[in-house]
mmCIF file with all atom_site columns, C-alpha atoms in Angstrom:
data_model
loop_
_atom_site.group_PDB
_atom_site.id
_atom_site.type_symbol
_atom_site.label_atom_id
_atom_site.label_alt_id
_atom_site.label_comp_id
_atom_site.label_asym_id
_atom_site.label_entity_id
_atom_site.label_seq_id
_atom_site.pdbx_PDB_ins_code
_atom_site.Cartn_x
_atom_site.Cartn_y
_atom_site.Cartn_z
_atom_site.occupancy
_atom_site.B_iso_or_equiv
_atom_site.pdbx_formal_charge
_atom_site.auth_seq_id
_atom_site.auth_comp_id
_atom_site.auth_asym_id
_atom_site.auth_atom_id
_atom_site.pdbx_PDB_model_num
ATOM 1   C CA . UNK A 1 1   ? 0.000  0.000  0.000   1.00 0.00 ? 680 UNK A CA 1
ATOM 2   C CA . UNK A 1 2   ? 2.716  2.323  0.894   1.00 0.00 ? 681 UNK A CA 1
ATOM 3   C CA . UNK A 1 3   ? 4.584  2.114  -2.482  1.00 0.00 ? 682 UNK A CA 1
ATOM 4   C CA . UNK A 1 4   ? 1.225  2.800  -4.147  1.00 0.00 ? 683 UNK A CA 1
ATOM 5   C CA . UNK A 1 5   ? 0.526  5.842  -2.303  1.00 0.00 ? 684 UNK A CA 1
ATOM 6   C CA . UNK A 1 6   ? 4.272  7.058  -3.165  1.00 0.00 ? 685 UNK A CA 1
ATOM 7   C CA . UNK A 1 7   ? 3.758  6.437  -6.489  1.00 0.00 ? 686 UNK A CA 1
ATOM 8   C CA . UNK A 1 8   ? -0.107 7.859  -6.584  1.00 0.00 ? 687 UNK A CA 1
ATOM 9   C CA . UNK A 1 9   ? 1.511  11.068 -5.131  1.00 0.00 ? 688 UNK A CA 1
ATOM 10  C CA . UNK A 1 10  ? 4.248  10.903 -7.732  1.00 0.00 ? 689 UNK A CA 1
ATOM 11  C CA . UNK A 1 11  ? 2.119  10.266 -10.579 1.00 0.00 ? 690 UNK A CA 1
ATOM 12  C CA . UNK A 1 12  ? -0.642 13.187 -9.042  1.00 0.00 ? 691 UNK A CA 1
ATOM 13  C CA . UNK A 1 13  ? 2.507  15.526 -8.656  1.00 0.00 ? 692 UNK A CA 1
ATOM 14  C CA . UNK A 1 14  ? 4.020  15.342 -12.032 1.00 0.00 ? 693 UNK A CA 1
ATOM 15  C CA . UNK A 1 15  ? 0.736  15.513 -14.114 1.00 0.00 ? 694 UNK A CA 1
ATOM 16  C CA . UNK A 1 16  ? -0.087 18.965 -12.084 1.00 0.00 ? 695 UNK A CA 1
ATOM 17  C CA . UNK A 1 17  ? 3.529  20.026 -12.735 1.00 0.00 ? 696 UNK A CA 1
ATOM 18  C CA . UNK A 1 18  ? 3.522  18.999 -16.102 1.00 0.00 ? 697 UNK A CA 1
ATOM 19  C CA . UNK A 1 19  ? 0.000  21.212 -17.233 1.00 0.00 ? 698 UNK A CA 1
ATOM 20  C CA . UNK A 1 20  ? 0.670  23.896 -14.541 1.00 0.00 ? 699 UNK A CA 1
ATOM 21  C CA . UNK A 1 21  ? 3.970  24.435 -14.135 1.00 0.00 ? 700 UNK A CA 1
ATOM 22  C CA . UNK A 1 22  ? 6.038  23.365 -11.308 1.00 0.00 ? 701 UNK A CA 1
ATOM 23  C CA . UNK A 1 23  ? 6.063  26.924 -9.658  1.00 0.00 ? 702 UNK A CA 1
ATOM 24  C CA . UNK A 1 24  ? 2.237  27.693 -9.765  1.00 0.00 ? 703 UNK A CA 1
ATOM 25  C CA . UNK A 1 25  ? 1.517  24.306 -7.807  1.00 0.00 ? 704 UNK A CA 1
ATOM 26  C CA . UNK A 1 26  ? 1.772  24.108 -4.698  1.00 0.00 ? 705 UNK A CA 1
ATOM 27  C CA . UNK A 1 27  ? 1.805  21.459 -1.917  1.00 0.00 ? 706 UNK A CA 1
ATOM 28  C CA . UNK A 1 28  ? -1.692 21.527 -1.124  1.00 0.00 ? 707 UNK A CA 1
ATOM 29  C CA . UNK A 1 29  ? -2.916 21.485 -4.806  1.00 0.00 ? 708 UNK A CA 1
ATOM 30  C CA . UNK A 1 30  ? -0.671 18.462 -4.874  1.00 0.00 ? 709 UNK A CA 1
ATOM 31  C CA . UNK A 1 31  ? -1.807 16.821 -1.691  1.00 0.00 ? 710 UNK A CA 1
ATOM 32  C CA . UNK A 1 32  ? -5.869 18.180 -2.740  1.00 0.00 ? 711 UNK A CA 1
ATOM 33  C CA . UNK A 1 33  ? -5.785 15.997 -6.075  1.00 0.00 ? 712 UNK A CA 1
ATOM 34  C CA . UNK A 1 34  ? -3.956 13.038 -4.538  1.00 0.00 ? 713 UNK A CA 1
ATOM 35  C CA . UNK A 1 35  ? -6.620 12.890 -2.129  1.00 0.00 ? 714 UNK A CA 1
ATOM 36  C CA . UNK A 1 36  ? -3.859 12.271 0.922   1.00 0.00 ? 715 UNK A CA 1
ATOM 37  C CA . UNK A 1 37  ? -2.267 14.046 3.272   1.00 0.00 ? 716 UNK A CA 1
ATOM 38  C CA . UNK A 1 38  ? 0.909  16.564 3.571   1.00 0.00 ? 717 UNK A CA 1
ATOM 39  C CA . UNK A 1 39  ? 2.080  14.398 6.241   1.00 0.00 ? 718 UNK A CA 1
ATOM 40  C CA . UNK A 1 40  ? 2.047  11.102 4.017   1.00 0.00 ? 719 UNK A CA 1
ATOM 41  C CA . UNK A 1 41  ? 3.351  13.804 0.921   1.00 0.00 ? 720 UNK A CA 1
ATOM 42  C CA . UNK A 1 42  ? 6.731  14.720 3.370   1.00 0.00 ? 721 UNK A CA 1
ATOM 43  C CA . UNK A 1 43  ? 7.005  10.851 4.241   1.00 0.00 ? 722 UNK A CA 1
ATOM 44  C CA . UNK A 1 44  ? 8.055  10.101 1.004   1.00 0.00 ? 723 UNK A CA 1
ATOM 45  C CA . UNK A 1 45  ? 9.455  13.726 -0.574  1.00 0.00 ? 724 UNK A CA 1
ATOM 46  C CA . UNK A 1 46  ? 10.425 15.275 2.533   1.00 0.00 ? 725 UNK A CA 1
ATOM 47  C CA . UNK A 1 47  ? 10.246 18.447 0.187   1.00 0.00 ? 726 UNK A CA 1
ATOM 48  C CA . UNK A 1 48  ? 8.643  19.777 -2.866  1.00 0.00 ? 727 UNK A CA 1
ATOM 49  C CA . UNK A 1 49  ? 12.097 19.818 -4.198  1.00 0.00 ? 728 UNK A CA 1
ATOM 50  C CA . UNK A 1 50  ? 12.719 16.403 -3.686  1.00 0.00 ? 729 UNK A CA 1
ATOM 51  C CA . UNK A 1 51  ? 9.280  15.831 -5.101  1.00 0.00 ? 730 UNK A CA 1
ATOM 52  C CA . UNK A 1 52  ? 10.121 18.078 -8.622  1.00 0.00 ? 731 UNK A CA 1
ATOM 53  C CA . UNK A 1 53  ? 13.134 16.128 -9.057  1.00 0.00 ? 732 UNK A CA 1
ATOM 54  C CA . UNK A 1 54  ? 11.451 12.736 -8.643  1.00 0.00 ? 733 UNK A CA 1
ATOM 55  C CA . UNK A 1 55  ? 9.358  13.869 -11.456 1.00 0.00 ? 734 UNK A CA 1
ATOM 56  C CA . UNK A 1 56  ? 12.179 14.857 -13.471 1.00 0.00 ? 735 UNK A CA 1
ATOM 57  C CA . UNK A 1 57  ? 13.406 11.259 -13.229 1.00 0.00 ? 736 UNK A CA 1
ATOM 58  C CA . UNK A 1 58  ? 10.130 9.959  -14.056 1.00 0.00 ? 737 UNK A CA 1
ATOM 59  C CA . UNK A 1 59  ? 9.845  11.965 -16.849 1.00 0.00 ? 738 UNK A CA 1
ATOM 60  C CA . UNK A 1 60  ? 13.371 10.981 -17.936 1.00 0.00 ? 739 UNK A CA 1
ATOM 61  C CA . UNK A 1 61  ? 12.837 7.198  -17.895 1.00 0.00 ? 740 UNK A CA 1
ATOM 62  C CA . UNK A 1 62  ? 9.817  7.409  -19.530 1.00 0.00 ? 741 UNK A CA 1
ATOM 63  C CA . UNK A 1 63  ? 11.029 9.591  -22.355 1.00 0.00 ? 742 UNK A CA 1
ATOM 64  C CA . UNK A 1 64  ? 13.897 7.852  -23.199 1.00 0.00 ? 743 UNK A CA 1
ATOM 65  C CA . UNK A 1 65  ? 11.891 4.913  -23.012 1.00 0.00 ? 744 UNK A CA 1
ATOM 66  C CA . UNK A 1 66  ? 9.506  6.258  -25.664 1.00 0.00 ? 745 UNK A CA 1
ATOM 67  C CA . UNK A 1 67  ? 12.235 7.383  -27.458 1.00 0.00 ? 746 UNK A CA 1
ATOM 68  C CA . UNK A 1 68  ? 14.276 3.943  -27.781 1.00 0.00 ? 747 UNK A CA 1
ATOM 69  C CA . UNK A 1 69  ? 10.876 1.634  -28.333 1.00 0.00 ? 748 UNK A CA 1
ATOM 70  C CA . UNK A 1 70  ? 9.541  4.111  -31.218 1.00 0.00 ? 749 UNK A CA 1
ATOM 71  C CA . UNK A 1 71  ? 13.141 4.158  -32.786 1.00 0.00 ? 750 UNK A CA 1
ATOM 72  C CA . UNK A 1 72  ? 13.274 0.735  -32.530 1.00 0.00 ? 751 UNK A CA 1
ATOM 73  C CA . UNK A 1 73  ? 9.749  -0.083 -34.175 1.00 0.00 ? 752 UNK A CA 1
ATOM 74  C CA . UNK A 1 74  ? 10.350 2.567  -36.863 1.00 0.00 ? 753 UNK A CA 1
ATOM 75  C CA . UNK A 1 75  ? 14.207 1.945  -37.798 1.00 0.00 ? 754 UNK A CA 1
ATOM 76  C CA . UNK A 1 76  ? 16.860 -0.881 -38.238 1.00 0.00 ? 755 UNK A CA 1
ATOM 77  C CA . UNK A 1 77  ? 19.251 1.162  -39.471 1.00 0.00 ? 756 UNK A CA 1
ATOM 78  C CA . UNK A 1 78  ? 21.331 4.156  -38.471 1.00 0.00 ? 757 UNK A CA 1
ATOM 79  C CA . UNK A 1 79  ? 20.674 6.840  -40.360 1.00 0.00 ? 758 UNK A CA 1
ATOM 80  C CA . UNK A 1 80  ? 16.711 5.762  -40.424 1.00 0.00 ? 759 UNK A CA 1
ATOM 81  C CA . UNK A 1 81  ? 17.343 5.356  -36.524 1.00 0.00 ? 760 UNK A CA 1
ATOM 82  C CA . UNK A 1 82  ? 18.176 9.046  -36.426 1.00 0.00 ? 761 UNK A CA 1
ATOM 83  C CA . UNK A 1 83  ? 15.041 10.073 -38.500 1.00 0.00 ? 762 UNK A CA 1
ATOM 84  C CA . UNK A 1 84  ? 13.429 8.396  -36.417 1.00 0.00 ? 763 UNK A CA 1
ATOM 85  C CA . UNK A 1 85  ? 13.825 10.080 -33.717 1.00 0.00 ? 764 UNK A CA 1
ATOM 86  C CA . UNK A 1 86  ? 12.004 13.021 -34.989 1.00 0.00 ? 765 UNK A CA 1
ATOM 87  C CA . UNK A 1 87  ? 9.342  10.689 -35.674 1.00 0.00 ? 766 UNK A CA 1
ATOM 88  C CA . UNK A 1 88  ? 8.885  9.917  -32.101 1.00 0.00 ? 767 UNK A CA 1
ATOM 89  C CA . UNK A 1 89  ? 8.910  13.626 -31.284 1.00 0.00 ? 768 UNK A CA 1
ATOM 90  C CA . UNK A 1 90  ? 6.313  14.916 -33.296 1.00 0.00 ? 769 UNK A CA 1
ATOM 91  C CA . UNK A 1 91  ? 3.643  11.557 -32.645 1.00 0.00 ? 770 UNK A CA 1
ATOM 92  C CA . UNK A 1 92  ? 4.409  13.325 -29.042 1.00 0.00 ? 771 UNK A CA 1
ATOM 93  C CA . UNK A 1 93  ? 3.561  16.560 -30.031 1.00 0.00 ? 772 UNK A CA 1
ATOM 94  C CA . UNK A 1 94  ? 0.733  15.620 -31.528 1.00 0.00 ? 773 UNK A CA 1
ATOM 95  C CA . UNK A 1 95  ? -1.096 14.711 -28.607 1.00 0.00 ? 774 UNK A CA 1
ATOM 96  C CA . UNK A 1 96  ? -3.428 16.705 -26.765 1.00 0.00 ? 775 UNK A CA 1
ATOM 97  C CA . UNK A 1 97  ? -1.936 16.357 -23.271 1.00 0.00 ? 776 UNK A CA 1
ATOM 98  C CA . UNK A 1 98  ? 1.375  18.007 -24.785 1.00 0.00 ? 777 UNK A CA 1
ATOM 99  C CA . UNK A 1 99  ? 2.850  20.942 -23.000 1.00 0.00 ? 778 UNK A CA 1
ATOM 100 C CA . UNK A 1 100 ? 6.366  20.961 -23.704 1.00 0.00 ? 779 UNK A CA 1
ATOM 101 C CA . UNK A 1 101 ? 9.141  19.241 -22.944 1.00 0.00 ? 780 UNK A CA 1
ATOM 102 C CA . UNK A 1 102 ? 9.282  18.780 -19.149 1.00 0.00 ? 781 UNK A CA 1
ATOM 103 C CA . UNK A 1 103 ? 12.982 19.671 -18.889 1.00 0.00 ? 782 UNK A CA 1
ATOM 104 C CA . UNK A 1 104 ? 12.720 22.639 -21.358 1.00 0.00 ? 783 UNK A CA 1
ATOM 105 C CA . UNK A 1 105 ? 10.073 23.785 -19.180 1.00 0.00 ? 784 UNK A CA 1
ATOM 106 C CA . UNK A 1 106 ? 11.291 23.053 -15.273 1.00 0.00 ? 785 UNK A CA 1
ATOM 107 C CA . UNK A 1 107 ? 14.958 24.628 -17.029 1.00 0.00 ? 786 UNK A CA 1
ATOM 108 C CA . UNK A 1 108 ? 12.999 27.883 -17.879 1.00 0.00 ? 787 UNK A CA 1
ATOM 109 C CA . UNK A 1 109 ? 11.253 27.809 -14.366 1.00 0.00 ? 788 UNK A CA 1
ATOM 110 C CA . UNK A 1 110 ? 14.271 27.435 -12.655 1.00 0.00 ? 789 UNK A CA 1
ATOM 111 C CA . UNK A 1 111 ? 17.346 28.976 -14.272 1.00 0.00 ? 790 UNK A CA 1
ATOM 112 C CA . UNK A 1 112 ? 20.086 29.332 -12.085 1.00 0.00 ? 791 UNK A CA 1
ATOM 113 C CA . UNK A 1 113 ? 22.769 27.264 -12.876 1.00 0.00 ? 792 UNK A CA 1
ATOM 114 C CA . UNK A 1 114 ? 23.759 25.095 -9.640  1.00 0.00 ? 793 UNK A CA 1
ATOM 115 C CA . UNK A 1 115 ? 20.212 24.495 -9.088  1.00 0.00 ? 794 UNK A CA 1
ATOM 116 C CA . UNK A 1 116 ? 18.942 20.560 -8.673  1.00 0.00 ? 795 UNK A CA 1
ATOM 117 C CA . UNK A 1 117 ? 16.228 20.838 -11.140 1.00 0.00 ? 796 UNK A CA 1
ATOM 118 C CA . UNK A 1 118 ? 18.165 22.800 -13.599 1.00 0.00 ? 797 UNK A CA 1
ATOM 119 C CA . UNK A 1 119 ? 21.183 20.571 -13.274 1.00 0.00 ? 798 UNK A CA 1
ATOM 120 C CA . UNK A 1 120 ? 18.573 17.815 -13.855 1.00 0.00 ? 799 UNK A CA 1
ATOM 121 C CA . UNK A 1 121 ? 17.403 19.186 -17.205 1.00 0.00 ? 800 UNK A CA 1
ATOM 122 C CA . UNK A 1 122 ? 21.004 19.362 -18.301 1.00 0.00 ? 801 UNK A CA 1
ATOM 123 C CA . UNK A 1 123 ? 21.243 15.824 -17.454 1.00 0.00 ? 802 UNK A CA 1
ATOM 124 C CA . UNK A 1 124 ? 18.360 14.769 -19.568 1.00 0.00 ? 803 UNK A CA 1
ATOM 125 C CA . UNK A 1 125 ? 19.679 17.171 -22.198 1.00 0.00 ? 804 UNK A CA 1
ATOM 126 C CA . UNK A 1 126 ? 23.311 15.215 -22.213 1.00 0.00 ? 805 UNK A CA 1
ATOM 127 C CA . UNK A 1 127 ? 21.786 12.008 -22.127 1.00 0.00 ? 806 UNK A CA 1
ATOM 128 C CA . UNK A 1 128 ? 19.251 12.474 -25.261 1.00 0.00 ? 807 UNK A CA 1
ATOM 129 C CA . UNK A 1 129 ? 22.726 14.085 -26.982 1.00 0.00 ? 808 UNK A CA 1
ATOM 130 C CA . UNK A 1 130 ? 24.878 11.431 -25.983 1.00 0.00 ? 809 UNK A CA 1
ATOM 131 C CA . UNK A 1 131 ? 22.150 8.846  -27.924 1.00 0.00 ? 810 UNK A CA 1
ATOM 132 C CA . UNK A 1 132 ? 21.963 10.960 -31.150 1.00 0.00 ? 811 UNK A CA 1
ATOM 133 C CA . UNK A 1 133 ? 26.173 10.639 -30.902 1.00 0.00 ? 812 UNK A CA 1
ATOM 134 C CA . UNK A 1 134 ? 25.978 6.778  -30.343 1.00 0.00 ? 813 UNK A CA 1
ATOM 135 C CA . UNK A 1 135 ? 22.905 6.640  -33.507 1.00 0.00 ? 814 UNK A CA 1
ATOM 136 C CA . UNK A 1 136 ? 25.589 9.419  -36.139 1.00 0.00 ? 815 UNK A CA 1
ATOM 137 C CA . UNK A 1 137 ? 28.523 7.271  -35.316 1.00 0.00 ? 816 UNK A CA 1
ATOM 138 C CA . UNK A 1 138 ? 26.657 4.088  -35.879 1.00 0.00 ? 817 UNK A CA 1
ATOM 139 C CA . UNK A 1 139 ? 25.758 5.716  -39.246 1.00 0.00 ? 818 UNK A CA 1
ATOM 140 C CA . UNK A 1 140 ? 28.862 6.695  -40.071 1.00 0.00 ? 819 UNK A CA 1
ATOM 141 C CA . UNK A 1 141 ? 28.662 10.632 -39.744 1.00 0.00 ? 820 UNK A CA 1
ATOM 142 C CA . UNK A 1 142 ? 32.041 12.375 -40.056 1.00 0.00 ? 821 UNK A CA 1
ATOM 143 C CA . UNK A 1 143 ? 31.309 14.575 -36.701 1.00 0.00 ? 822 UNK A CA 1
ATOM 144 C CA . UNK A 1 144 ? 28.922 12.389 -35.012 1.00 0.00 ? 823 UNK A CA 1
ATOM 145 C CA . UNK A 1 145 ? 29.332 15.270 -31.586 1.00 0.00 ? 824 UNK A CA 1
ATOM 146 C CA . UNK A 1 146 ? 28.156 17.777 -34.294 1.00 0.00 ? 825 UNK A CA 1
ATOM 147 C CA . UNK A 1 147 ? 25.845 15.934 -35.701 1.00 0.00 ? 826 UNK A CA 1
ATOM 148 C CA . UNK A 1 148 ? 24.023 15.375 -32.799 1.00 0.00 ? 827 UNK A CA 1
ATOM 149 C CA . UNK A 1 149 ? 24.295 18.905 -31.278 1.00 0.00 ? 828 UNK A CA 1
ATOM 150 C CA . UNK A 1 150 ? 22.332 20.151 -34.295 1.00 0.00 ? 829 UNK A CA 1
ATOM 151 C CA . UNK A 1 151 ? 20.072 17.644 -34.198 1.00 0.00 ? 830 UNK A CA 1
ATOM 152 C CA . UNK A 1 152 ? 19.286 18.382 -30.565 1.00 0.00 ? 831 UNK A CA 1
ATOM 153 C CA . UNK A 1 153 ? 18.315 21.918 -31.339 1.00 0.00 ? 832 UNK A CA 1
ATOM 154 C CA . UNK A 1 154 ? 16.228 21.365 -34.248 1.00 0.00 ? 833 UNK A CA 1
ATOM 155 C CA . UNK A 1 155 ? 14.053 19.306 -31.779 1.00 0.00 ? 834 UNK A CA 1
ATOM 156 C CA . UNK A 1 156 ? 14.378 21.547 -28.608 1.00 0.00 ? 835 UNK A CA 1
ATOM 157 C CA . UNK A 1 157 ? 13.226 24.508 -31.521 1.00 0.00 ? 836 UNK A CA 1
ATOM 158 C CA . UNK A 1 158 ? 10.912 22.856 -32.744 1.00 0.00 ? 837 UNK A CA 1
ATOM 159 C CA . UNK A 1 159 ? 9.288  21.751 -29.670 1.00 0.00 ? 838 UNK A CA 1
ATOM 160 C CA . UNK A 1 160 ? 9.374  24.876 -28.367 1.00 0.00 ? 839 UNK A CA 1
ATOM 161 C CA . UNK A 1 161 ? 7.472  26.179 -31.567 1.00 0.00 ? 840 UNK A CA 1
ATOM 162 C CA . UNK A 1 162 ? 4.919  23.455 -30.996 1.00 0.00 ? 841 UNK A CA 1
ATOM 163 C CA . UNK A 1 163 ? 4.177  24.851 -27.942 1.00 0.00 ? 842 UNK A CA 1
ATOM 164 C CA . UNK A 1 164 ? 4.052  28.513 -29.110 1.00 0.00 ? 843 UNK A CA 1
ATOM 165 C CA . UNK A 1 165 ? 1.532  27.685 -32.333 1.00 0.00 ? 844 UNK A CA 1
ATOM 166 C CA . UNK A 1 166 ? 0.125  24.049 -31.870 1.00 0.00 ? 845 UNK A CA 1
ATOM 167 C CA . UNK A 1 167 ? -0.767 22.023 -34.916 1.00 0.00 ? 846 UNK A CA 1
ATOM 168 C CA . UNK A 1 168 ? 2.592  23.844 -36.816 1.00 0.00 ? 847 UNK A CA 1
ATOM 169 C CA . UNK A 1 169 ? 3.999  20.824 -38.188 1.00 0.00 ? 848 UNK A CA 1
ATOM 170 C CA . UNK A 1 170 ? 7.642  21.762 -36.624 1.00 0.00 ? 849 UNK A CA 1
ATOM 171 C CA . UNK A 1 171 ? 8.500  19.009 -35.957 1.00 0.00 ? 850 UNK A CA 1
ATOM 172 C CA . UNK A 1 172 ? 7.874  17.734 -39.678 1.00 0.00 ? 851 UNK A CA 1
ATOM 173 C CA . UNK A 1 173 ? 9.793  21.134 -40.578 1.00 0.00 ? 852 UNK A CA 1
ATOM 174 C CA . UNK A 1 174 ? 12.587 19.737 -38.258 1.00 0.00 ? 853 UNK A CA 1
ATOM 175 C CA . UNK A 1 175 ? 12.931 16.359 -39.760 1.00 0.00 ? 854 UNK A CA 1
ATOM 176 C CA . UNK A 1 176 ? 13.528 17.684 -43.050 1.00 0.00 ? 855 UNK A CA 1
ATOM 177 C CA . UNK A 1 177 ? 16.364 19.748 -42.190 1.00 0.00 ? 856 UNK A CA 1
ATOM 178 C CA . UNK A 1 178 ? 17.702 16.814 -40.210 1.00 0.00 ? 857 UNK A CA 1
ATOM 179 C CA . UNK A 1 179 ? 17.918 14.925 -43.661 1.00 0.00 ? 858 UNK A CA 1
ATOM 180 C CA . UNK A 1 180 ? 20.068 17.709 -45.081 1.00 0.00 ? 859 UNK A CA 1
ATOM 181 C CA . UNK A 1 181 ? 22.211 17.673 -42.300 1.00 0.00 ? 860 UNK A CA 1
ATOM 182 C CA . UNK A 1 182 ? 22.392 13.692 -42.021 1.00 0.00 ? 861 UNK A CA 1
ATOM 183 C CA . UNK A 1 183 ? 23.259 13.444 -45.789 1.00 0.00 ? 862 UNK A CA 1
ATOM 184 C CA . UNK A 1 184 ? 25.802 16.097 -45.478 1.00 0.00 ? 863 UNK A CA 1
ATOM 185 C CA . UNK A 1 185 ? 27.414 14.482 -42.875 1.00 0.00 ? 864 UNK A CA 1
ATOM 186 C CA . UNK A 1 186 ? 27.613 11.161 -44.340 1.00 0.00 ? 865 UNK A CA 1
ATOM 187 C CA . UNK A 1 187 ? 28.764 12.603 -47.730 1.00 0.00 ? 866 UNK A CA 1
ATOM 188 C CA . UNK A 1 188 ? 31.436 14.399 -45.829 1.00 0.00 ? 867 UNK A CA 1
ATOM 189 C CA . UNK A 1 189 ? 32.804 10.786 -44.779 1.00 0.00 ? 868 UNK A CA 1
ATOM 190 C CA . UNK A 1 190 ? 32.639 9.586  -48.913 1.00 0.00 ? 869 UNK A CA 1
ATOM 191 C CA . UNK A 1 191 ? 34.967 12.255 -50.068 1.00 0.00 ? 870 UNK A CA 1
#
């Protein structure tokens, strides 16, 4: 019982954080809509802090999750594997629940530098990178690090412009430049 409550408050937390905004909810919203207590909330997140960055490694696992299985359905090989990935993205964006990304977001809501959440984002940020790398090297790109660092930002842009103007196909927009920069990359290794 105790390990569903956790993860009832968990799963209550995150959603609110996730359509609200981490700042604009407070305990008691939190505690209200998990229909519990703030003395069973502390028990498990003795702070709201420890409670936003439990739902930044939710979120984490369960992106990267996404991300793998729909690459994997979609793609065998490399360069399809990174095309893929955009793929994944924009079926995401596409659904109604979308708000962002959860790291872009909790990174904009807390910006300073040495702080947990932010350092979180940037942890979810080096991960996703470090997975393009692995998926341009597999593919044989001639700066795989590159590669994947202009990859990133042509999804963190374009799911930022989802947000801003839903229904704008930026992700779509995205993919296509991702081609050109693929196919210039792997030409670059031919010559």
């Amino acid at each position: 019982m105790a390990r569903n409550l956790q993860d009832h408050i968990l799963q209550t937390a995150s959603g609110l954080f996730y359509s609200q905004g981490i700042k604009a909810t407070g305990v008691d919203a939190i505690v209200k809509a998990a229909g519990t207590t703030k003395m069973s909330l502390y028990k498990y997140f003795p702070s709201k802090d420890d409670l936003v960055l439990a739902h930044l490694r939710k979120s984490r696992e369960a992106i990267m999750t996404r991300i793998l299985t729909g690459v994997e359905a979609r793609a065998d090989q490399p360069r399809q594997k990174l095309l893929a990935v955009f793929a994944v993205f924009d079926e995401l964006l596409s659904s109604p629940e979308f708000r962002g990304c959860p790291f872009i977001n909790a990174s904009a809501e807390f910006a300073e530098q040495a702080n947990p959440v932010q350092l979180a984002a940037a942890e979810f940020s080096d991960e996703f990178r470090q997975l393009l790398t692995d998926l341009a090297e597999q593919a044989g790109a001639a700066h795989p690090d590159e590669l994947s660092k202009q990859l990133a930002m042509l999804i963190s842009g374009a799911i930022v412009s989802e947000q801003m103007r839903r229904e704008s196909g930026a992700m779509r927009t995205a993919s296509a430049a991702a081609e050109i920069l693929i196919e210039n990359s792997l030409a670059a290794t031919k010559a």
